[in-house]
Structures are given as C-alpha cells and as structure tokens.
mmCIF file of C-alpha atoms and ligand atoms in Angstrom:
data_model
loop_
_atom_site.group_PDB
_atom_site.id
_atom_site.type_symbol
_atom_site.label_atom_id
_atom_site.label_comp_id
_atom_site.label_asym_id
_atom_site.label_seq_id
_atom_site.Cartn_x
_atom_site.Cartn_y
_atom_site.Cartn_z
ATOM 1 C CA MET H 208 -55.051 67.949 -26.505
ATOM 2 C CA ALA H 209 -58.519 66.452 -26.463
ATOM 3 C CA ASN H 210 -61.166 66.657 -29.154
ATOM 4 C CA SER H 211 -64.702 65.909 -28.163
ATOM 5 C CA ASN H 212 -67.441 64.304 -30.249
ATOM 6 C CA LYS H 213 -69.931 65.351 -27.580
ATOM 7 C CA ASN H 214 -71.576 68.556 -26.441
ATOM 8 C CA GLY H 215 -69.099 70.299 -24.200
ATOM 9 C CA ASP H 216 -71.411 70.948 -21.278
ATOM 10 C CA GLU H 217 -72.483 67.348 -20.719
ATOM 11 C CA ARG H 218 -71.447 66.131 -17.244
ATOM 12 C CA VAL H 219 -68.923 63.316 -17.333
ATOM 13 C CA LYS H 220 -69.875 60.679 -14.779
ATOM 14 C CA ARG H 221 -68.038 57.499 -15.721
ATOM 15 C CA ILE H 222 -65.320 57.042 -18.265
ATOM 16 C CA ALA H 223 -63.887 54.106 -20.180
ATOM 17 C CA LEU H 224 -60.334 54.393 -21.472
ATOM 18 C CA THR H 225 -59.606 52.751 -24.779
ATOM 19 C CA GLY H 226 -56.652 52.706 -27.158
ATOM 20 C CA PHE H 227 -54.054 50.370 -28.521
ATOM 21 C CA MET H 228 -52.025 47.929 -26.417
ATOM 22 C CA GLY H 229 -49.131 49.671 -24.723
ATOM 23 C CA VAL H 230 -50.669 53.137 -24.807
ATOM 24 C CA GLY H 231 -50.825 53.188 -20.993
ATOM 25 C CA LYS H 232 -54.550 52.741 -20.259
ATOM 26 C CA THR H 233 -54.050 50.931 -16.954
ATOM 27 C CA SER H 234 -51.478 53.295 -15.481
ATOM 28 C CA ILE H 235 -53.304 56.419 -16.665
ATOM 29 C CA ALA H 236 -56.508 55.001 -15.126
ATOM 30 C CA ARG H 237 -54.659 54.446 -11.842
ATOM 31 C CA HIS H 238 -53.561 58.098 -11.755
ATOM 32 C CA LEU H 239 -57.010 59.316 -12.792
ATOM 33 C CA ALA H 240 -58.640 57.385 -9.949
ATOM 34 C CA HIS H 241 -56.127 58.882 -7.544
ATOM 35 C CA LEU H 242 -56.622 62.431 -8.811
ATOM 36 C CA LEU H 243 -60.409 62.144 -8.829
ATOM 37 C CA ARG H 244 -60.482 60.121 -5.581
ATOM 38 C CA CYS H 245 -62.710 57.498 -7.102
ATOM 39 C CA GLU H 246 -62.786 53.778 -7.738
ATOM 40 C CA ARG H 247 -61.376 52.270 -10.910
ATOM 41 C CA LEU H 248 -61.726 48.946 -12.602
ATOM 42 C CA ASP H 249 -59.369 47.298 -15.068
ATOM 43 C CA LEU H 250 -61.304 44.982 -17.361
ATOM 44 C CA ASP H 251 -58.381 42.615 -18.026
ATOM 45 C CA SER H 252 -57.756 42.268 -14.271
ATOM 46 C CA LEU H 253 -61.428 41.527 -13.667
ATOM 47 C CA ILE H 254 -61.322 38.825 -16.346
ATOM 48 C CA GLU H 255 -58.162 37.325 -14.828
ATOM 49 C CA ALA H 256 -59.723 37.289 -11.352
ATOM 50 C CA ASN H 257 -62.941 35.686 -12.590
ATOM 51 C CA GLU H 258 -61.287 33.170 -14.917
ATOM 52 C CA LYS H 259 -58.312 32.519 -12.623
ATOM 53 C CA LYS H 260 -55.998 32.683 -15.639
ATOM 54 C CA SER H 261 -54.034 35.414 -17.359
ATOM 55 C CA VAL H 262 -55.611 37.040 -20.395
ATOM 56 C CA GLY H 263 -52.660 35.790 -22.465
ATOM 57 C CA ARG H 264 -53.319 32.216 -21.379
ATOM 58 C CA ILE H 265 -57.055 32.455 -22.099
ATOM 59 C CA ILE H 266 -56.315 33.645 -25.649
ATOM 60 C CA ASP H 267 -53.649 30.976 -26.196
ATOM 61 C CA GLU H 268 -55.744 28.124 -24.800
ATOM 62 C CA GLN H 269 -59.275 29.068 -25.857
ATOM 63 C CA GLY H 270 -58.705 31.300 -28.867
ATOM 64 C CA ILE H 271 -59.528 34.913 -29.545
ATOM 65 C CA ASP H 272 -63.257 34.424 -30.232
ATOM 66 C CA ALA H 273 -63.790 32.697 -26.881
ATOM 67 C CA TYR H 274 -61.770 35.451 -25.210
ATOM 68 C CA ARG H 275 -63.933 38.156 -26.796
ATOM 69 C CA ARG H 276 -67.067 36.473 -25.430
ATOM 70 C CA ILE H 277 -65.546 36.310 -21.942
ATOM 71 C CA GLU H 278 -64.528 39.960 -22.296
ATOM 72 C CA THR H 279 -68.064 41.058 -23.245
ATOM 73 C CA ASP H 280 -69.581 39.075 -20.341
ATOM 74 C CA ASN H 281 -67.165 40.680 -17.911
ATOM 75 C CA LEU H 282 -67.757 44.142 -19.344
ATOM 76 C CA ARG H 283 -71.511 43.681 -18.895
ATOM 77 C CA LEU H 284 -70.955 42.581 -15.279
ATOM 78 C CA ALA H 285 -68.587 45.460 -14.619
ATOM 79 C CA LEU H 286 -70.919 48.090 -16.027
ATOM 80 C CA ALA H 287 -73.900 46.761 -14.105
ATOM 81 C CA ARG H 288 -72.304 46.146 -10.748
ATOM 82 C CA THR H 289 -69.314 48.308 -10.152
ATOM 83 C CA ASN H 290 -69.178 51.780 -8.700
ATOM 84 C CA ALA H 291 -65.912 52.398 -10.481
ATOM 85 C CA ARG H 292 -65.916 55.754 -12.192
ATOM 86 C CA ILE H 293 -62.848 54.932 -14.263
ATOM 87 C CA ILE H 294 -62.738 51.771 -16.358
ATOM 88 C CA SER H 295 -59.665 50.772 -18.334
ATOM 89 C CA LEU H 296 -60.535 48.442 -21.190
ATOM 90 C CA GLY H 297 -58.286 45.926 -22.906
ATOM 91 C CA GLY H 298 -57.175 47.280 -26.275
ATOM 92 C CA GLY H 299 -59.578 45.132 -28.277
ATOM 93 C CA ALA H 300 -62.725 45.628 -26.189
ATOM 94 C CA TRP H 301 -63.779 48.860 -27.898
ATOM 95 C CA THR H 302 -63.415 47.245 -31.348
ATOM 96 C CA VAL H 303 -66.452 45.023 -30.641
ATOM 97 C CA ALA H 304 -69.722 46.775 -31.586
ATOM 98 C CA GLU H 305 -71.668 45.054 -28.777
ATOM 99 C CA ASN H 306 -69.184 46.387 -26.217
ATOM 100 C CA ARG H 307 -69.428 49.919 -27.607
ATOM 101 C CA ASP H 308 -73.227 49.714 -27.316
ATOM 102 C CA LEU H 309 -73.005 48.449 -23.725
ATOM 103 C CA ILE H 310 -70.692 51.325 -22.808
ATOM 104 C CA ARG H 311 -72.845 53.969 -24.499
ATOM 105 C CA ASN H 312 -76.117 52.572 -23.139
ATOM 106 C CA GLU H 313 -74.744 52.861 -19.596
ATOM 107 C CA GLY H 314 -73.949 56.522 -20.261
ATOM 108 C CA VAL H 315 -70.214 55.928 -19.929
ATOM 109 C CA THR H 316 -68.002 58.461 -21.730
ATOM 110 C CA SER H 317 -65.332 56.814 -23.856
ATOM 111 C CA ILE H 318 -61.852 58.258 -24.232
ATOM 112 C CA TRP H 319 -59.433 57.150 -26.929
ATOM 113 C CA LEU H 320 -55.833 57.435 -25.824
ATOM 114 C CA ASN H 321 -54.267 58.009 -29.196
ATOM 115 C CA ALA H 322 -50.503 57.480 -29.370
ATOM 116 C CA SER H 323 -48.113 56.695 -32.191
ATOM 117 C CA PHE H 324 -47.359 53.075 -33.049
ATOM 118 C CA THR H 325 -43.738 53.583 -31.952
ATOM 119 C CA HIS H 326 -44.870 54.718 -28.503
ATOM 120 C CA CYS H 327 -47.155 51.682 -28.101
ATOM 121 C CA TRP H 328 -44.633 49.211 -29.509
ATOM 122 C CA ASN H 329 -41.851 50.415 -27.215
ATOM 123 C CA ASN H 330 -44.116 49.825 -24.215
ATOM 124 C CA ILE H 331 -45.280 46.439 -25.514
ATOM 125 C CA ARG H 332 -41.688 45.330 -26.098
ATOM 126 C CA PHE H 333 -40.532 46.121 -22.586
ATOM 127 C CA SER H 334 -43.695 45.083 -20.742
ATOM 128 C CA LYS H 335 -44.059 41.857 -18.784
ATOM 129 C CA LYS H 336 -47.692 41.489 -19.867
ATOM 130 C CA GLU H 337 -48.193 38.606 -22.284
ATOM 131 C CA ARG H 338 -49.949 39.930 -25.412
ATOM 132 C CA PRO H 339 -50.648 37.105 -27.884
ATOM 133 C CA LEU H 340 -51.964 39.582 -30.475
ATOM 134 C CA ALA H 341 -48.745 41.601 -30.468
ATOM 135 C CA ARG H 342 -45.954 39.039 -30.380
ATOM 136 C CA ASP H 343 -44.167 40.601 -33.319
ATOM 137 C CA LYS H 344 -43.931 44.124 -34.610
ATOM 138 C CA ALA H 345 -45.491 43.438 -38.018
ATOM 139 C CA SER H 346 -48.706 41.891 -36.608
ATOM 140 C CA ALA H 347 -48.983 44.635 -34.012
ATOM 141 C CA ARG H 348 -48.584 47.307 -36.716
ATOM 142 C CA LEU H 349 -51.288 45.677 -38.850
ATOM 143 C CA LEU H 350 -53.726 45.628 -35.936
ATOM 144 C CA PHE H 351 -52.822 49.209 -35.022
ATOM 145 C CA ASP H 352 -53.652 50.421 -38.543
ATOM 146 C CA GLU H 353 -56.846 48.338 -38.733
ATOM 147 C CA ARG H 354 -58.202 49.700 -35.462
ATOM 148 C CA LYS H 355 -57.637 53.441 -35.862
ATOM 149 C CA ASP H 356 -61.045 54.160 -37.379
ATOM 150 C CA VAL H 357 -62.915 52.248 -34.716
ATOM 151 C CA TYR H 358 -61.024 53.902 -31.840
ATOM 152 C CA ALA H 359 -61.999 57.203 -33.443
ATOM 153 C CA LEU H 360 -65.637 56.368 -32.612
ATOM 154 C CA ALA H 361 -64.873 57.169 -28.961
ATOM 155 C CA ASP H 362 -66.439 60.311 -27.480
ATOM 156 C CA TRP H 363 -63.134 61.969 -26.702
ATOM 157 C CA HIS H 364 -59.818 61.732 -28.537
ATOM 158 C CA PHE H 365 -56.792 62.375 -26.443
ATOM 159 C CA VAL H 366 -53.430 62.609 -28.152
ATOM 160 C CA VAL H 367 -50.777 60.997 -25.954
ATOM 161 C CA LYS H 368 -47.445 62.760 -26.317
ATOM 162 C CA GLN H 369 -44.420 60.534 -25.922
ATOM 163 C CA ASP H 370 -42.578 62.890 -23.556
ATOM 164 C CA LEU H 371 -45.358 62.997 -20.943
ATOM 165 C CA THR H 372 -45.617 60.655 -17.956
ATOM 166 C CA SER H 373 -48.834 58.740 -17.212
ATOM 167 C CA PHE H 374 -49.418 61.104 -14.309
ATOM 168 C CA GLU H 375 -49.088 64.184 -16.541
ATOM 169 C CA ILE H 376 -51.460 62.648 -19.076
ATOM 170 C CA ALA H 377 -53.990 61.896 -16.329
ATOM 171 C CA ARG H 378 -53.699 65.513 -15.129
ATOM 172 C CA GLN H 379 -54.432 66.777 -18.641
ATOM 173 C CA ILE H 380 -57.453 64.488 -18.933
ATOM 174 C CA VAL H 381 -58.807 65.747 -15.618
ATOM 175 C CA ASP H 382 -58.331 69.350 -16.751
ATOM 176 C CA GLU H 383 -59.844 68.881 -20.179
ATOM 177 C CA VAL H 384 -62.554 66.297 -19.625
ATOM 178 C CA PHE H 385 -63.691 66.793 -16.050
ATOM 179 C CA CYS H 386 -63.439 70.570 -15.602
HETATM 180 C C1 LIG S 600 -55.874 43.048 -26.442
HETATM 181 C C2 LIG S 600 -55.309 43.902 -25.521
HETATM 182 C C3 LIG S 600 -54.855 43.452 -24.213
HETATM 183 C C4 LIG S 600 -55.667 42.242 -23.758
HETATM 184 C C5 LIG S 600 -55.629 41.166 -24.786
HETATM 185 C C6 LIG S 600 -56.176 41.615 -26.137
HETATM 186 C C7 LIG S 600 -56.227 43.578 -27.776
HETATM 187 O O1 LIG S 600 -54.980 44.502 -23.232
HETATM 188 O O2 LIG S 600 -56.995 42.610 -23.475
HETATM 189 O O3 LIG S 600 -54.300 40.718 -24.925
HETATM 190 O O4 LIG S 600 -56.963 42.902 -28.510
HETATM 191 O O5 LIG S 600 -55.786 44.707 -28.091
HETATM 192 P P1 LIG S 600 -54.003 45.805 -23.230
HETATM 193 O O6 LIG S 600 -54.561 46.776 -24.227
HETATM 194 O O7 LIG S 600 -54.107 46.297 -21.848
HETATM 195 O O8 LIG S 600 -52.664 45.324 -23.599
#
C-alpha cells in the first residue's frame, strides 16, 4: 500500500528507492528495472566501482563522515550523468539533507520502502554484505528508530509486507506509482 505526499497526477520519471538496510532496495530496484524495461543504478555499487573498495571497507578504513562525503559526490555524479530511471540508494543516503536536496532538485521521485525492524534485521543477519553500521542488533535497532522520521520525508511511502517477494513488491510499486 503506498501513500503519496505528492499530487497524484504528476508523471513519475525517475525514482530513488530509500529505506533501512536489509529492506531489499537493490533487489526491488532490479525487478523494477526489468518490469519497466529501463536502466537502474545502485549507488553503493557505483561507489565501490569508483573507489575500488567495498562500502564496508571504506567505512572501516576512512570513517563514516568520509564515506558520507564520497556518497554525496557519487550521488551528484549519478544524478547528472546517468540515464538510469531507477536508483537504489544506500540506507543512509536519504538521511543527509544535501542528498535529499540533490534528489528533489533533479525531479527524482523518492520512495521509502518501509518494513519492520524484524524484516530488515533478518535480511541483514543472513546477508553477505558487510554493514559496519549494523554489526549488532542493538545498534541497528537504534539507527532504525532514529531514521524513521527522515525516511518519512520521501514522496511515497510503501509498506513492505514480510510475506511478499521482491518481485511482488516491485509489481505493486509499478501498479501504484507508475500507472
Ligand atoms: C548504510 C547502508 C548500506 C551502505 C552503508 C551505510 C546506512 O547500504 O550504504 O553500509 O547508513 O544505512 P544498504 O542500505 O544497501 O545496506
């Protein structure tokens, strides 16, 4: 079920998926790009390609502030240069005001994939992706609670039900956001 903060008849051209770690942004973006037959870009993958290091390693070696600067630079590049209609952000990108401004100023529609903490934590736990900001459940929970209000600033809120696959979620987004 999606709630929109925008006027319903506005045409959606490009979208940025945000939401907590483990919510499924990357895989939902992959299905969306397939369903809409368009290009997609994953911000963390772009950073890893440009920096030639994993996001986890950048955070561990250079710290979170340095990582956020790299993330903003890459977001700016991505928004200016790519034709990708679907952009999946890292979970912290939307929490930075400068990034939200960049996204809005480019006319990109933001979608918050809103799932329960349990859903996100179960995915984080079993994922191979190194997430320095979610190494234990208590710190992840704290971050999850802290970020809710800022994710809610996204144009669309999409409640992710635990029993749906990424493909089914992508189908619902296409139906509700793009039709
Ligand atoms: C982060 C989320 C990660 C990655 C980095 C920081 C965050 O991406 O960008 O570890 O601050 O929430 P995912 O949301 O894809 O895990």
